[in-house]
mmCIF file with all atom_site columns, C-alpha atoms in Angstrom:
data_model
loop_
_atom_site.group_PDB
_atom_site.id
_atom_site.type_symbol
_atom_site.label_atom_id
_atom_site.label_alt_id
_atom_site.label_comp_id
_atom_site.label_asym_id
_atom_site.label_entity_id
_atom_site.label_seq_id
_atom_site.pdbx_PDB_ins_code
_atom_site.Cartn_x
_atom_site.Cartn_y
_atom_site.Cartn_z
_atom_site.occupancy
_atom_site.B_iso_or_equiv
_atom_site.pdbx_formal_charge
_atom_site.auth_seq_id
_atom_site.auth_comp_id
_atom_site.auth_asym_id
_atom_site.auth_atom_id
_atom_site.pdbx_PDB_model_num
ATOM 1   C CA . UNK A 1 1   ? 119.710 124.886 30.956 1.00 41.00 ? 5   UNK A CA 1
ATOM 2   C CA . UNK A 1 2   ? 123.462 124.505 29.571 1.00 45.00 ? 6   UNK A CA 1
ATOM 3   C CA . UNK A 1 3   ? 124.788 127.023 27.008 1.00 50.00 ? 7   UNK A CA 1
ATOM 4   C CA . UNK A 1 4   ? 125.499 125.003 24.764 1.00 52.00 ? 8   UNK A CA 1
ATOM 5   C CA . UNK A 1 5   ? 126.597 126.343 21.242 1.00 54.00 ? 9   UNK A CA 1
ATOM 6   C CA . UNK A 1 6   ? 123.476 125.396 18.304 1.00 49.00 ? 10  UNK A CA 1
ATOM 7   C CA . UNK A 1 7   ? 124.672 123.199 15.778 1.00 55.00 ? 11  UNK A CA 1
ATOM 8   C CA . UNK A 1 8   ? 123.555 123.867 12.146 1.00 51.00 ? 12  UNK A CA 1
ATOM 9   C CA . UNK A 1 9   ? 121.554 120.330 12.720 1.00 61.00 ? 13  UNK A CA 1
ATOM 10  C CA . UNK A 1 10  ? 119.487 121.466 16.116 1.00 78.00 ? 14  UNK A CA 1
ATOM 11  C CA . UNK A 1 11  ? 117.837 124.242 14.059 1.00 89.00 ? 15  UNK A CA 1
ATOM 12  C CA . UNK A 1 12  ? 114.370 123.228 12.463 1.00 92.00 ? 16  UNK A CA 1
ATOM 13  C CA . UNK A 1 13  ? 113.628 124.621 8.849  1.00 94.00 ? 17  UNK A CA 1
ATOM 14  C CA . UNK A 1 14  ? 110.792 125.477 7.200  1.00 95.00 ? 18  UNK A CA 1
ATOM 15  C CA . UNK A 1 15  ? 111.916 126.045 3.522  1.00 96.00 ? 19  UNK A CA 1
ATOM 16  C CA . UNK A 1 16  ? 110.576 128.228 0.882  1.00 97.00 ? 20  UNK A CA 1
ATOM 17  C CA . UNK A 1 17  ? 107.388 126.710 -0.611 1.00 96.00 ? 21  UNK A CA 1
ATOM 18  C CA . UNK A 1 18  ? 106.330 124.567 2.304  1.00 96.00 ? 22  UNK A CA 1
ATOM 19  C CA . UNK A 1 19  ? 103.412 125.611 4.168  1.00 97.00 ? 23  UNK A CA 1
ATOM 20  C CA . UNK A 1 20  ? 102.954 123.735 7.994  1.00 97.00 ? 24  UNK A CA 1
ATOM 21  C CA . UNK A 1 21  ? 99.643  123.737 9.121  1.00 97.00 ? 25  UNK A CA 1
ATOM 22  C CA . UNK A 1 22  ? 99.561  122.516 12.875 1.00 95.00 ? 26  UNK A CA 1
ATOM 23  C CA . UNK A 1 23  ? 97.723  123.400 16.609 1.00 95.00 ? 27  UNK A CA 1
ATOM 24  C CA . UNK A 1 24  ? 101.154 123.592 17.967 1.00 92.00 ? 28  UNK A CA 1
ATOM 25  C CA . UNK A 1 25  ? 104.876 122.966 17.690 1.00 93.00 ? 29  UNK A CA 1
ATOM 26  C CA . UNK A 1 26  ? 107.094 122.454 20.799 1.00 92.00 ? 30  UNK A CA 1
ATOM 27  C CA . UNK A 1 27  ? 110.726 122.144 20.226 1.00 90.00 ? 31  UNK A CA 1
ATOM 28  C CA . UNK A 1 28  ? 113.729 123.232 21.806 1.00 90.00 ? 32  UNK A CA 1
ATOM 29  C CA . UNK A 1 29  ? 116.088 123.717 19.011 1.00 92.00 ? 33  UNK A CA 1
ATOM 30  C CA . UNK A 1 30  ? 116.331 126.968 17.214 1.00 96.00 ? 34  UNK A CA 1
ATOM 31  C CA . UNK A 1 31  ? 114.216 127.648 14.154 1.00 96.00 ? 35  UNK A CA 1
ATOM 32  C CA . UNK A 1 32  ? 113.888 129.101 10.907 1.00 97.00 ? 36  UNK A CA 1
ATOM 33  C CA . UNK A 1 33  ? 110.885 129.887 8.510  1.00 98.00 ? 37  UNK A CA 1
ATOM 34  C CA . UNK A 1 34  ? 111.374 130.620 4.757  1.00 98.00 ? 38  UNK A CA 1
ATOM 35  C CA . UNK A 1 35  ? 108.267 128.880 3.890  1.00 98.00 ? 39  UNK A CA 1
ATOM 36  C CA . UNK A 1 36  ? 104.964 129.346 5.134  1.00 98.00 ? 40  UNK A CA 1
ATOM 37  C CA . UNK A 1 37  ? 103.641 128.164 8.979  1.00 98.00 ? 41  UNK A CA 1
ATOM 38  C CA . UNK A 1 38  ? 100.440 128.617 10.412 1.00 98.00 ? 42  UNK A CA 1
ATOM 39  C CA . UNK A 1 39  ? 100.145 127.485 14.394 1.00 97.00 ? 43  UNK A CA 1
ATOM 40  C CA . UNK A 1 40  ? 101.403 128.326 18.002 1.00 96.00 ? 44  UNK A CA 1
ATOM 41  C CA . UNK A 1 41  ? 105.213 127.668 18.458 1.00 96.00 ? 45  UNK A CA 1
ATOM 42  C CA . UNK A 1 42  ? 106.741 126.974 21.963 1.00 94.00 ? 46  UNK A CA 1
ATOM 43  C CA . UNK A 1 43  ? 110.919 126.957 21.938 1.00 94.00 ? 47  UNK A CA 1
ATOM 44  C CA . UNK A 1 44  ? 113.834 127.624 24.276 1.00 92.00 ? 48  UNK A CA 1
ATOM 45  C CA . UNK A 1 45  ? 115.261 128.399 20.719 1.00 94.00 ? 49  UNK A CA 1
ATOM 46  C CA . UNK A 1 46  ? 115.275 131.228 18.079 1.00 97.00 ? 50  UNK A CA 1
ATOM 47  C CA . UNK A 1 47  ? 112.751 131.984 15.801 1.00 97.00 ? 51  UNK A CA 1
ATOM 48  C CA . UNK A 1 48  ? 113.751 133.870 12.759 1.00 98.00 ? 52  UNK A CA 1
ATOM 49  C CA . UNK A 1 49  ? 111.109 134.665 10.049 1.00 98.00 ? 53  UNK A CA 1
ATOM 50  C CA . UNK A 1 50  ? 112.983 134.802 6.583  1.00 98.00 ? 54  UNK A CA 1
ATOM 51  C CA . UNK A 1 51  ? 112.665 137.742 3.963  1.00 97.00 ? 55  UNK A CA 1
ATOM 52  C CA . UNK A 1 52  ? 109.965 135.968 2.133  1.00 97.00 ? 56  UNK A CA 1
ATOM 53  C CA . UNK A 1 53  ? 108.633 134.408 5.631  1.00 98.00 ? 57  UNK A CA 1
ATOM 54  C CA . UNK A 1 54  ? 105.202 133.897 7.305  1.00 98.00 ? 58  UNK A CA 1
ATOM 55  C CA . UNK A 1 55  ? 103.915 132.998 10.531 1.00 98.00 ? 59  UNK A CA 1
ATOM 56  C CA . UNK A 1 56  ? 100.380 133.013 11.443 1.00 98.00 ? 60  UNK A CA 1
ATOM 57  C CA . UNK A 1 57  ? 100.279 132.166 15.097 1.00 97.00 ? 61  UNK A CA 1
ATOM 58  C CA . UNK A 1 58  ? 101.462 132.913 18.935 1.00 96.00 ? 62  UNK A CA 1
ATOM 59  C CA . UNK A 1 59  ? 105.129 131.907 19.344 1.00 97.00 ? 63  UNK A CA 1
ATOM 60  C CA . UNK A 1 60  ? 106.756 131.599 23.283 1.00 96.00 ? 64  UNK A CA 1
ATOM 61  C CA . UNK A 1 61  ? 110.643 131.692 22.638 1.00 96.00 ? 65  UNK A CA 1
ATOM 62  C CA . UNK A 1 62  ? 114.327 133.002 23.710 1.00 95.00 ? 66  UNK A CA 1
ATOM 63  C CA . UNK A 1 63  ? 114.315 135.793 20.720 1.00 97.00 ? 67  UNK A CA 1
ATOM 64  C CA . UNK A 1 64  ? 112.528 136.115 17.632 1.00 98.00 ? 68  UNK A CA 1
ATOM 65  C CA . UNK A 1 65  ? 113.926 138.179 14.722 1.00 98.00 ? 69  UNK A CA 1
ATOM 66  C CA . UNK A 1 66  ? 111.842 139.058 11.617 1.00 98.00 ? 70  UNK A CA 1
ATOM 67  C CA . UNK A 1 67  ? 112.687 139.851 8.152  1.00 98.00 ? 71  UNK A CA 1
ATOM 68  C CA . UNK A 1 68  ? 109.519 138.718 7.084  1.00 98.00 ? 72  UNK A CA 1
ATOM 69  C CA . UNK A 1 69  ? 106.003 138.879 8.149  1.00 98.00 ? 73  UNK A CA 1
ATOM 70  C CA . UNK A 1 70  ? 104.495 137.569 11.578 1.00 98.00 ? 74  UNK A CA 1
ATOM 71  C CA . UNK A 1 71  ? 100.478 137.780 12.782 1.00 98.00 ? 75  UNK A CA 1
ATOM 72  C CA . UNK A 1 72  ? 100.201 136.658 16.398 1.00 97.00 ? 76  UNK A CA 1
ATOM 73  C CA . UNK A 1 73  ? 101.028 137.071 19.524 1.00 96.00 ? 77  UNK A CA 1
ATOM 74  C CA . UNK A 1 74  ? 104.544 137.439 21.369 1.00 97.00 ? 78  UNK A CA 1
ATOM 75  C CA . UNK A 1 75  ? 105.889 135.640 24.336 1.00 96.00 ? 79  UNK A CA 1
ATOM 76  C CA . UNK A 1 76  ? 109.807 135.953 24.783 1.00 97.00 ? 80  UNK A CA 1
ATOM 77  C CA . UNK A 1 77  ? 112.099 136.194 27.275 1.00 95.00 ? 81  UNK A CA 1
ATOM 78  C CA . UNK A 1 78  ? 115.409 137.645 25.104 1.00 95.00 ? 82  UNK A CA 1
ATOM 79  C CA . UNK A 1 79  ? 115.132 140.170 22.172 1.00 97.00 ? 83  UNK A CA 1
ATOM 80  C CA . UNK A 1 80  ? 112.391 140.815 19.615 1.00 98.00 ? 84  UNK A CA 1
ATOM 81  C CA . UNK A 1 81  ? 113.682 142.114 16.505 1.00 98.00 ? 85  UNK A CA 1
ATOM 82  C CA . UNK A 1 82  ? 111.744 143.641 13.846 1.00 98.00 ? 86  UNK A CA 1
ATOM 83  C CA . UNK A 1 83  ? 113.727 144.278 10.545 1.00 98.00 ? 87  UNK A CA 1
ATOM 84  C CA . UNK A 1 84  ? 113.730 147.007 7.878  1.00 96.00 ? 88  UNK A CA 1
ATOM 85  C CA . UNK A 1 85  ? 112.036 144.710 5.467  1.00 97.00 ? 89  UNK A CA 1
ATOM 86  C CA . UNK A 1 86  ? 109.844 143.055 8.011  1.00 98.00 ? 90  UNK A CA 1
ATOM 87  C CA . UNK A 1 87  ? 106.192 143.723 9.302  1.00 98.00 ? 91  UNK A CA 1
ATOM 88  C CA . UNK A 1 88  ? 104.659 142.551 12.616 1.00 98.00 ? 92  UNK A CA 1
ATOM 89  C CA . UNK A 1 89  ? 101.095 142.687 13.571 1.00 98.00 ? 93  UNK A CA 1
ATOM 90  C CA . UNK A 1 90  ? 100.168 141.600 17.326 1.00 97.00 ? 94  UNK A CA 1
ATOM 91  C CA . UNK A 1 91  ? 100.611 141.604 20.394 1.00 97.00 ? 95  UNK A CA 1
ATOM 92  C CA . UNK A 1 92  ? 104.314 141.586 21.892 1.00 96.00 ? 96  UNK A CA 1
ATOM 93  C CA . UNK A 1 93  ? 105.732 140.969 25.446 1.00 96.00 ? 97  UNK A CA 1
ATOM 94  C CA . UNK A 1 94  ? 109.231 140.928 25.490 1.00 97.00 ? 98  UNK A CA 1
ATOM 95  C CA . UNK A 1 95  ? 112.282 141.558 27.672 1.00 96.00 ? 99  UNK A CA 1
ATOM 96  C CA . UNK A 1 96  ? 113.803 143.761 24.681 1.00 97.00 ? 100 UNK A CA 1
ATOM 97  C CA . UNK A 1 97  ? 112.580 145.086 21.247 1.00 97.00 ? 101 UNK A CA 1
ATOM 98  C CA . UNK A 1 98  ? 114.226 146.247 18.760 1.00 97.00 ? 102 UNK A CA 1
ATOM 99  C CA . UNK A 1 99  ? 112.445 147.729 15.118 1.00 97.00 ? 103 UNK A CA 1
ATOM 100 C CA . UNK A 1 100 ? 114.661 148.863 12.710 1.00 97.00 ? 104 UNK A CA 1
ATOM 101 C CA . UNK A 1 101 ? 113.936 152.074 10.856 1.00 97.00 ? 105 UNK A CA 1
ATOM 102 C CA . UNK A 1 102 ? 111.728 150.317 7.840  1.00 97.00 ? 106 UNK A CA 1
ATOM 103 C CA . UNK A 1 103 ? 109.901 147.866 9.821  1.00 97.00 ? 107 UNK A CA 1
ATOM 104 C CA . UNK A 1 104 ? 105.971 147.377 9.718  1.00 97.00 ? 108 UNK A CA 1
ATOM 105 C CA . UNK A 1 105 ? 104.807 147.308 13.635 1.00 97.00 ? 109 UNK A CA 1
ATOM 106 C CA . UNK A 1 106 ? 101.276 147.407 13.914 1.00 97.00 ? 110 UNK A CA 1
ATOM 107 C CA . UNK A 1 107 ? 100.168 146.344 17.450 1.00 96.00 ? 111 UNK A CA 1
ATOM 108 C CA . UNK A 1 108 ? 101.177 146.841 20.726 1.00 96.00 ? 112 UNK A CA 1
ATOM 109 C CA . UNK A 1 109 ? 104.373 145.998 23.055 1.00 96.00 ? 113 UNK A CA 1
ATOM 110 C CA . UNK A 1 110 ? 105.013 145.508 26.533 1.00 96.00 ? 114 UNK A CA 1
ATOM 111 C CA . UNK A 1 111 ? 108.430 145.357 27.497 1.00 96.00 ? 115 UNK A CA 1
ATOM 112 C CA . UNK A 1 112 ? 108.561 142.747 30.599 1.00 95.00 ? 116 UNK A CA 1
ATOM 113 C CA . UNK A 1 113 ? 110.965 141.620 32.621 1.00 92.00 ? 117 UNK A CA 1
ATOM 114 C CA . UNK A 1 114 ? 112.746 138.253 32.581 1.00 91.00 ? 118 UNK A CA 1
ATOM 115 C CA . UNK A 1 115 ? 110.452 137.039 36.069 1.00 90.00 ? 119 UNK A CA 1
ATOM 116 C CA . UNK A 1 116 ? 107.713 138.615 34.553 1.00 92.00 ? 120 UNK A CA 1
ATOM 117 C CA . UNK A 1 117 ? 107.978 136.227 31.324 1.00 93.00 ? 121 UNK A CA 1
ATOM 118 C CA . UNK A 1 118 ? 108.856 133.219 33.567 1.00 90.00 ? 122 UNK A CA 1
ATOM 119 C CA . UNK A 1 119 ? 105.089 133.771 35.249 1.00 90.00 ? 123 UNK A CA 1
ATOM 120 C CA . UNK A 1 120 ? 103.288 134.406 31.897 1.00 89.00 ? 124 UNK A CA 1
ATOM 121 C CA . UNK A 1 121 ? 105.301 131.536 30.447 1.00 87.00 ? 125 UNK A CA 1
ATOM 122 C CA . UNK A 1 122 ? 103.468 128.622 32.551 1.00 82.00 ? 126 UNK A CA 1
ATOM 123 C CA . UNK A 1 123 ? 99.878  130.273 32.182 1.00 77.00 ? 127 UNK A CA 1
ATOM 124 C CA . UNK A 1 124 ? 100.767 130.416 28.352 1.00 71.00 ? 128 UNK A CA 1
ATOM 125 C CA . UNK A 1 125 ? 102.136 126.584 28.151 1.00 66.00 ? 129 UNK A CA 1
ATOM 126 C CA . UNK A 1 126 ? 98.883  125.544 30.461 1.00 57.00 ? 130 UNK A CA 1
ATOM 127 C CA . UNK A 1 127 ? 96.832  127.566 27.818 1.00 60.00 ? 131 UNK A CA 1
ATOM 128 C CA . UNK A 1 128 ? 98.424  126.257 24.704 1.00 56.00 ? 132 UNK A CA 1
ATOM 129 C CA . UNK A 1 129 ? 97.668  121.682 25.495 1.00 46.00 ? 133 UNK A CA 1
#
């Protein structure tokens, strides 16, 4: 996978007042809700939930950072970030969490290692088709 740098036009938004309804989303550009989206979300991106944010669903990515609110299930292989503002209920497994003094985390965390999330990673994507 190159390192590229992510241009302002590889990141997928979902704006405030739209609400996605889908089974699943597979992308590998970064993304960012404001709006509403309900369903499973597999990237190589970033997902950040937005103050006013909401995702309902299990989401496999690089790092996920929430200022908003997020119901679901956890799958990433970078950093998970919970905000002061935000609230997370779930299940997490993640190479690194943060939660900010604030934050809403009601669930539970496993902090994994990067093989670890490589392993869990291919059940998950078998799971999720």
């Amino acid at each position: 996978m190159s390192q590229e740098k992510t241009q302002v036009n590889d990141v997928c938004r979902i704006s405030k007042g739209t609400v996605v309804k889908v089974k699943s989303w597979v992308s590998d550009a970064d993304m960012r809700i404001d709006g509403q989206f309900y369903g499973n979300i597999n990237t190589s991106g970033r997902v950040v939930i937005g103050e006013k944010g909401l995702l309902v669903g299990d989401v496999q990515c690089s790092s996920l950072d929430i200022w908003g609110t997020f119901k679901g299930n956890v799958l990433c292989n970078g950093v998970t970030t919970i905000r002061g503002i935000g609230s997370f209920s779930g299940v997490t497994n993640t190479v690194r969490i943060c939660i900010e003094v604030g934050a809403l985390f009601e669930g539970t965390c496993k902090v994994i290692t990067e093989e670890e999330f490589a392993k869990s990673a291919s059940k998950w994507n078998t799971a999720q088709l």
